CSV table of C-alpha atoms in Angstrom, one decimal:
chain,number,residue,atom,x,y,z
F,1,MET,CA,64.2,-15.0,104.6
F,2,SER,CA,61.5,-12.8,105.9
F,3,ARG,CA,59.7,-13.1,102.6
F,4,ARG,CA,59.9,-16.9,102.9
F,5,ARG,CA,58.7,-16.9,106.5
F,6,ARG,CA,55.8,-14.7,105.6
F,7,LYS,CA,55.0,-17.1,102.8
F,8,LYS,CA,55.0,-20.0,105.3
F,9,HIS,CA,52.8,-18.0,107.6
F,10,ASP,CA,50.5,-17.3,104.9
F,11,ALA,CA,50.3,-20.9,103.9
F,12,GLY,CA,49.6,-22.0,107.5
F,13,GLY,CA,53.0,-23.6,108.0
F,14,VAL,CA,54.2,-24.7,111.5
F,15,GLU,CA,57.1,-23.0,113.1
F,16,VAL,CA,59.0,-25.1,115.6
F,17,ASN,CA,59.8,-23.5,118.9
F,18,LEU,CA,63.5,-24.2,119.4
F,19,THR,CA,63.7,-22.7,122.9
F,20,ALA,CA,62.8,-25.8,124.8
F,21,MET,CA,65.3,-27.9,122.8
F,22,LEU,CA,67.9,-25.2,123.3
F,23,ASP,CA,67.3,-25.2,127.1
F,24,MET,CA,67.7,-29.0,127.2
F,25,ALA,CA,70.8,-28.9,125.1
F,26,PHE,CA,72.3,-26.3,127.3
F,27,GLN,CA,71.5,-28.4,130.4
F,28,LEU,CA,73.2,-31.4,128.8
F,29,LEU,CA,76.2,-29.2,127.9
F,30,ALA,CA,76.4,-27.8,131.4
F,31,PHE,CA,76.4,-31.4,132.8
F,32,PHE,CA,79.1,-32.6,130.5
F,33,VAL,CA,81.3,-29.5,131.1
F,34,LEU,CA,81.0,-29.8,134.8
F,35,THR,CA,81.6,-33.6,135.0
F,36,PHE,CA,84.5,-33.5,132.5
F,37,LYS,CA,87.7,-34.3,134.2
F,38,PRO,CA,90.3,-35.7,131.9
F,39,ALA,CA,92.1,-38.6,133.5
F,40,PRO,CA,95.9,-38.6,133.3
F,41,ILE,CA,97.4,-41.0,130.8
F,42,GLU,CA,98.5,-44.0,132.9
F,43,GLY,CA,100.7,-46.9,132.0
F,44,GLN,CA,100.9,-50.2,133.7
F,45,ILE,CA,103.2,-53.1,134.3
F,46,SER,CA,101.4,-56.4,133.9
F,47,LEU,CA,102.5,-59.2,136.2
F,48,ARG,CA,101.5,-62.8,136.5
F,49,MET,CA,101.9,-63.5,140.2
F,50,PRO,CA,102.2,-67.2,141.0
F,51,PRO,CA,100.2,-68.6,143.9
F,52,PRO,CA,101.7,-67.8,147.3
F,53,GLN,CA,104.1,-70.5,148.2
F,54,PRO,CA,105.2,-71.4,151.8
F,55,VAL,CA,108.4,-69.8,152.6
F,56,VAL,CA,110.9,-71.7,154.8
F,57,MET,CA,112.8,-69.5,157.2
F,58,ALA,CA,116.5,-70.3,157.3
F,59,ARG,CA,117.3,-71.3,160.8
F,60,THR,CA,120.2,-69.6,162.4
F,61,LYS,CA,121.8,-72.9,163.5
F,62,ASP,CA,121.7,-74.1,159.8
F,63,LYS,CA,123.6,-71.1,158.6
F,64,LYS,CA,127.2,-71.6,157.7
F,65,ALA,CA,129.9,-69.0,158.6
F,66,GLY,CA,129.6,-66.1,156.1
F,67,ASP,CA,126.1,-67.2,155.0
F,68,THR,CA,124.1,-64.1,154.7
F,69,ASN,CA,120.9,-65.6,153.3
F,70,LYS,CA,118.4,-64.2,155.7
F,71,THR,CA,115.0,-65.4,155.0
F,72,VAL,CA,114.0,-67.8,152.4
F,73,THR,CA,114.8,-71.2,150.9
F,74,THR,CA,113.5,-71.3,147.4
F,75,GLY,CA,113.3,-73.7,144.6
F,76,LEU,CA,115.9,-73.9,141.9
F,77,ASP,CA,113.8,-72.1,139.5
F,78,SER,CA,113.6,-68.8,141.5
F,79,LEU,CA,116.0,-66.0,141.3
F,80,VAL,CA,115.9,-64.1,144.6
F,81,ILE,CA,116.4,-60.4,144.8
F,82,SER,CA,116.3,-58.6,148.1
F,83,ALA,CA,115.4,-54.9,148.4
F,84,PHE,CA,116.0,-52.9,151.5
F,85,PRO,CA,115.0,-49.3,152.2
F,86,ASN,CA,117.0,-46.3,153.3
F,87,LYS,CA,115.9,-44.1,156.1
F,88,SER,CA,113.2,-42.4,154.1
F,89,GLY,CA,111.8,-45.6,152.7
F,90,GLY,CA,113.4,-45.1,149.3
F,91,LEU,CA,115.6,-47.8,147.7
F,92,GLY,CA,118.6,-48.5,149.8
F,93,THR,CA,120.6,-51.6,149.3
F,94,MET,CA,119.9,-54.6,147.1
F,95,GLN,CA,121.0,-58.2,146.8
F,96,VAL,CA,120.8,-60.8,144.1
F,97,PHE,CA,120.9,-63.9,146.3
F,98,ASP,CA,123.7,-63.0,148.7
F,99,GLN,CA,125.6,-60.7,146.4
F,100,PRO,CA,125.1,-57.0,147.1
F,101,VAL,CA,124.2,-54.8,144.2
F,102,ALA,CA,124.8,-51.1,144.6
F,103,THR,CA,122.7,-49.6,141.8
F,104,LEU,CA,119.7,-50.3,139.6
F,105,ALA,CA,122.1,-50.4,136.6
F,106,GLY,CA,124.1,-53.1,138.5
F,107,LEU,CA,120.9,-55.0,139.1
F,108,ASP,CA,120.0,-54.8,135.5
F,109,ALA,CA,123.4,-56.2,134.4
F,110,GLU,CA,123.3,-58.9,137.1
F,111,LEU,CA,119.9,-60.1,136.1
F,112,ARG,CA,120.8,-60.1,132.4
F,113,ASP,CA,123.7,-62.3,133.1
F,114,LYS,CA,121.8,-64.7,135.2
F,115,LEU,CA,118.6,-64.9,133.2
F,116,THR,CA,119.9,-65.0,129.6
F,117,ALA,CA,122.5,-67.7,130.2
F,118,ALA,CA,121.8,-70.6,127.9
F,119,ASN,CA,121.5,-73.1,130.8
F,120,THR,CA,119.8,-70.8,133.2
F,121,PRO,CA,117.6,-72.7,135.7
F,122,PHE,CA,115.5,-69.7,136.6
F,123,GLU,CA,111.9,-69.4,135.6
F,124,GLN,CA,110.7,-66.7,137.9
F,125,VAL,CA,112.0,-63.9,140.1
F,126,VAL,CA,111.2,-63.7,143.7
F,127,ILE,CA,111.6,-60.2,145.2
F,128,GLN,CA,112.1,-60.1,148.9
F,129,VAL,CA,110.9,-56.8,149.9
F,130,HIS,CA,111.4,-55.1,153.3
F,131,SER,CA,108.1,-54.1,154.7
F,132,GLY,CA,109.1,-50.5,154.9
F,133,LEU,CA,110.1,-50.0,151.3
F,134,ARG,CA,108.0,-47.5,149.5
F,135,TYR,CA,105.9,-48.5,146.5
F,136,ASP,CA,107.8,-46.2,144.1
F,137,ALA,CA,111.1,-47.8,145.1
F,138,LEU,CA,109.6,-51.3,144.6
F,139,MET,CA,108.3,-50.3,141.2
F,140,SER,CA,111.8,-49.2,140.1
F,141,VAL,CA,113.0,-52.8,141.0
F,142,ILE,CA,110.0,-54.3,139.2
F,143,ASP,CA,110.8,-52.0,136.2
F,144,ILE,CA,114.3,-53.5,135.9
F,145,CYS,CA,112.9,-57.1,136.3
F,146,THR,CA,110.2,-56.7,133.6
F,147,ARG,CA,112.8,-55.3,131.1
F,148,GLN,CA,114.6,-58.7,131.3
F,149,LYS,CA,114.3,-61.4,128.8
F,150,MET,CA,114.6,-65.1,129.4
F,151,ALA,CA,116.9,-67.4,127.6
F,152,ASP,CA,114.1,-68.3,125.2
F,153,GLY,CA,113.7,-64.6,124.3
F,154,LYS,CA,110.3,-64.2,126.1
F,155,PRO,CA,110.0,-61.3,128.5
F,156,LEU,CA,110.1,-62.1,132.2
F,157,SER,CA,106.6,-61.9,133.6
F,158,LYS,CA,106.6,-64.3,136.5
F,159,LEU,CA,107.3,-62.3,139.6
F,160,SER,CA,106.3,-62.8,143.2
F,161,PHE,CA,106.9,-60.9,146.4
F,162,VAL,CA,108.0,-62.0,149.8
F,163,GLU,CA,107.7,-59.6,152.7
F,164,LEU,CA,110.8,-59.4,154.8
F,165,ASP,CA,110.8,-58.9,158.5
F,166,PRO,CA,111.0,-55.3,159.5
F,167,ASP,CA,114.2,-56.1,161.5
F,168,ALA,CA,115.9,-57.6,158.5
F,169,LYS,CA,118.9,-55.5,157.2
E,1,MET,CA,62.7,-3.8,116.6
E,2,ALA,CA,61.2,-1.2,118.9
E,3,SER,CA,61.2,1.4,116.1
E,4,SER,CA,59.4,-0.8,113.6
E,5,GLY,CA,57.1,-2.2,116.3
E,6,LYS,CA,57.7,-5.8,115.0
E,7,GLU,CA,58.7,-8.7,117.2
E,8,GLY,CA,62.4,-9.6,116.6
E,9,GLU,CA,63.1,-13.3,116.3
E,10,PRO,CA,66.8,-14.2,116.8
E,11,ASP,CA,67.8,-17.1,114.7
E,12,MET,CA,68.6,-20.0,117.1
E,13,VAL,CA,69.7,-22.5,114.6
E,14,PRO,CA,73.4,-21.8,114.5
E,15,MET,CA,73.6,-21.6,118.3
E,16,LEU,CA,71.8,-24.9,118.5
E,17,ASP,CA,74.2,-26.4,116.0
E,18,MET,CA,77.1,-25.3,118.0
E,19,VAL,CA,75.7,-26.6,121.3
E,20,PHE,CA,74.9,-30.0,119.7
E,21,GLN,CA,78.5,-30.2,118.4
E,22,LEU,CA,79.8,-29.4,121.9
E,23,ILE,CA,77.6,-32.0,123.4
E,24,THR,CA,78.7,-34.6,120.9
E,25,PHE,CA,82.3,-33.8,121.7
E,26,PHE,CA,81.8,-34.2,125.4
E,27,MET,CA,79.8,-37.4,125.0
E,28,LEU,CA,82.7,-38.8,122.9
E,29,VAL,CA,85.5,-37.9,125.3
E,30,ILE,CA,83.7,-38.6,128.6
E,31,ASN,CA,85.1,-41.7,130.3
E,32,PHE,CA,83.0,-43.1,133.2
E,33,LYS,CA,85.8,-45.6,134.0
E,34,SER,CA,87.7,-42.7,135.6
E,35,ALA,CA,85.1,-42.7,138.3
E,36,SER,CA,86.7,-45.9,139.7
E,37,MET,CA,90.1,-44.1,139.9
E,38,ASP,CA,91.2,-42.1,142.9
E,39,LEU,CA,92.9,-39.2,141.2
E,40,GLU,CA,94.3,-37.9,144.4
E,41,LEU,CA,96.9,-40.7,144.4
E,42,LYS,CA,100.4,-39.9,143.3
E,43,LEU,CA,101.4,-42.8,141.2
E,44,PRO,CA,105.1,-43.8,140.8
E,45,VAL,CA,106.9,-42.9,137.6
E,46,VAL,CA,108.2,-45.9,135.8
E,47,GLY,CA,109.8,-45.7,132.3
E,48,SER,CA,108.7,-49.1,131.1
E,49,ALA,CA,105.0,-48.7,132.1
E,50,ARG,CA,103.0,-49.4,128.9
E,51,PRO,CA,99.7,-47.9,127.9
E,52,VAL,CA,96.7,-49.9,128.9
E,53,ASP,CA,96.0,-52.6,126.3
E,54,MET,CA,92.2,-52.7,125.8
E,55,LYS,CA,92.3,-55.6,123.4
E,56,GLY,CA,90.9,-58.7,124.9
E,57,SER,CA,90.0,-56.8,128.0
E,58,LYS,CA,88.7,-58.9,130.8
E,59,ASP,CA,86.9,-58.2,134.0
E,60,MET,CA,88.8,-55.7,136.0
E,61,LEU,CA,89.0,-55.1,139.7
E,62,VAL,CA,90.4,-51.6,140.4
E,63,LEU,CA,92.0,-51.1,143.8
E,64,ASN,CA,93.1,-47.7,144.9
E,65,ILE,CA,95.5,-47.8,147.9
E,66,ASN,CA,96.6,-44.6,149.5
E,67,GLU,CA,99.7,-44.0,151.5
E,68,LEU,CA,98.0,-45.1,154.7
E,69,GLY,CA,97.1,-48.4,153.2
E,70,GLN,CA,93.4,-47.6,153.0
E,71,LEU,CA,91.6,-49.3,150.1
E,72,LYS,CA,89.4,-46.9,148.2
E,73,VAL,CA,86.8,-48.1,145.7
E,74,PHE,CA,84.7,-45.5,143.9
E,75,GLY,CA,85.7,-43.0,146.5
E,76,GLU,CA,84.6,-45.1,149.4
E,77,VAL,CA,87.1,-46.4,152.0
E,78,LYS,CA,86.7,-50.2,152.5
E,79,GLU,CA,87.5,-51.0,156.1
E,80,ASP,CA,87.4,-54.8,155.7
E,81,ILE,CA,89.9,-55.2,152.9
E,82,GLU,CA,90.0,-59.0,153.0
E,83,GLY,CA,86.2,-59.2,153.1
E,84,TYR,CA,85.8,-56.9,150.2
E,85,ILE,CA,88.3,-58.8,148.0
E,86,ALA,CA,86.8,-62.1,149.0
E,87,ASN,CA,83.4,-60.9,147.9
E,88,GLU,CA,84.8,-59.6,144.6
E,89,GLY,CA,86.5,-62.9,144.1
E,90,ALA,CA,83.3,-64.9,144.7
E,91,ALA,CA,81.4,-62.6,142.3
E,92,SER,CA,84.1,-63.1,139.7
E,93,ARG,CA,84.1,-66.8,140.2
E,94,LEU,CA,80.3,-66.9,139.8
E,95,ALA,CA,80.5,-64.9,136.6
E,96,VAL,CA,83.2,-67.3,135.1
E,97,ARG,CA,81.2,-70.3,136.2
E,98,ALA,CA,78.2,-69.0,134.3
E,99,LYS,CA,80.2,-69.3,131.1
E,100,ASP,CA,82.3,-72.3,132.0
E,101,ARG,CA,80.7,-75.0,134.1
E,102,ASP,CA,84.0,-76.9,134.4
E,103,PHE,CA,85.5,-74.0,136.3
E,104,LYS,CA,86.6,-75.1,139.8
E,105,ASP,CA,87.0,-73.1,143.0
E,106,THR,CA,90.7,-73.8,142.9
E,107,ASP,CA,91.2,-72.5,139.4
E,108,ASP,CA,92.9,-69.2,138.8
E,109,LEU,CA,90.5,-66.3,138.1
E,110,PRO,CA,90.9,-64.7,134.7
E,111,SER,CA,90.1,-61.2,136.1
E,112,ASN,CA,92.7,-58.6,136.2
E,113,VAL,CA,93.5,-56.7,139.4
E,114,VAL,CA,94.5,-53.2,138.7
E,115,VAL,CA,96.6,-51.9,141.6
E,116,ARG,CA,96.7,-48.1,141.8
E,117,ALA,CA,98.8,-47.3,144.9
E,118,ASP,CA,100.3,-44.1,146.1
E,119,GLN,CA,104.1,-43.9,145.6
E,120,ALA,CA,104.6,-43.4,149.3
E,121,THR,CA,102.7,-46.6,150.3
E,122,PRO,CA,104.9,-48.9,152.4
E,123,PHE,CA,105.2,-52.4,151.0
E,124,LYS,CA,103.7,-53.9,154.1
E,125,LEU,CA,100.4,-52.2,153.5
E,126,LEU,CA,100.4,-52.9,149.8
E,127,ASN,CA,101.3,-56.5,150.3
E,128,ARG,CA,98.3,-57.0,152.5
E,129,VAL,CA,96.1,-56.2,149.5
E,130,ILE,CA,98.1,-58.2,147.1
E,131,LYS,CA,98.1,-61.2,149.4
E,132,ALA,CA,94.3,-61.0,149.9
E,133,CYS,CA,93.9,-61.0,146.1
E,134,GLN,CA,96.2,-64.0,145.7
E,135,ASP,CA,94.4,-65.9,148.5
E,136,ASN,CA,91.1,-65.4,146.6
E,137,GLY,CA,92.4,-66.7,143.3
E,138,PHE,CA,93.5,-63.5,141.5
E,139,ARG,CA,96.7,-64.1,139.5
E,140,ASN,CA,96.8,-61.3,136.9
E,141,PHE,CA,97.9,-58.0,138.3
E,142,SER,CA,98.5,-54.6,136.6
E,143,MET,CA,100.5,-52.2,138.6
E,144,LYS,CA,99.6,-48.7,137.5
E,145,ALA,CA,102.3,-46.1,137.0
E,146,LEU,CA,103.0,-42.9,135.0
E,147,ASN,CA,105.3,-42.9,132.1
E,148,LYS,CA,106.7,-39.5,132.9
E,149,LYS,CA,106.4,-37.0,135.7
E,150,PRO,CA,103.2,-35.0,135.6
E,151,GLY,CA,103.9,-31.6,134.0
E,152,SER,CA,107.1,-32.6,132.3
């Protein structure tokens, strides 16, 4: 090596000074090391949200005895789920139309029955959400909904939300 | 070196090689898109959340919503949520119209709204943002969540 270098020197060869490049390379390295922040691996649930439709409030005088439908009158193609929070904002009670559902597993079974029936009229799901329900509780309901398949075998993707009055129970 | 009286020249080439390899590594793994994400948010954990599909990726509008219902974009809190989303909708509409002249104001925007909300955000505050998006023609939403609890 030293012999070769000496030969180069002797022949008038040019020796590149690497210090400047090394300085620059270290600066670049420092920048990348300092700005490196690996993002957590996130998933997503893709939804096609239909345009907001006017919601007709069910009047008290129109209600029949035992009618617990609280808020909306929807088209035939909408399956209505209601989600209410507990005291901490987590998932409390649920309803599919007027029928109470105790657990997420129950909701799953109920939706499967209603959506996969051969003559099902439902094309979309409307989730009536109490204004105080936390996002994670809502996502657990959405999770159940997006797992469903329609009668034609396609996954359910049409979802929309309706905000319930804070006084609704 | 001192004993011989000659000037010692350390060989910089291997170090330079290593540094360039490190730089190449960091350049490849760096993701500037993460700048649009508020990493302080605690996303909900949902089993069916799927990894982000980058195929056919469209224009994205990333909205970070904290538990107080504040909208954060690139770390900046947007006070006028409806105004900001309306501006983004108008910009998106212009971009689509530049490609498709038949695009009407009433048509649905092809852009994807990425909702990154804290798990403790009440629906009332979240719905304000979603409704503003819907009012401005956005129809495609991606609700961000984690597949499993962090650290598990």
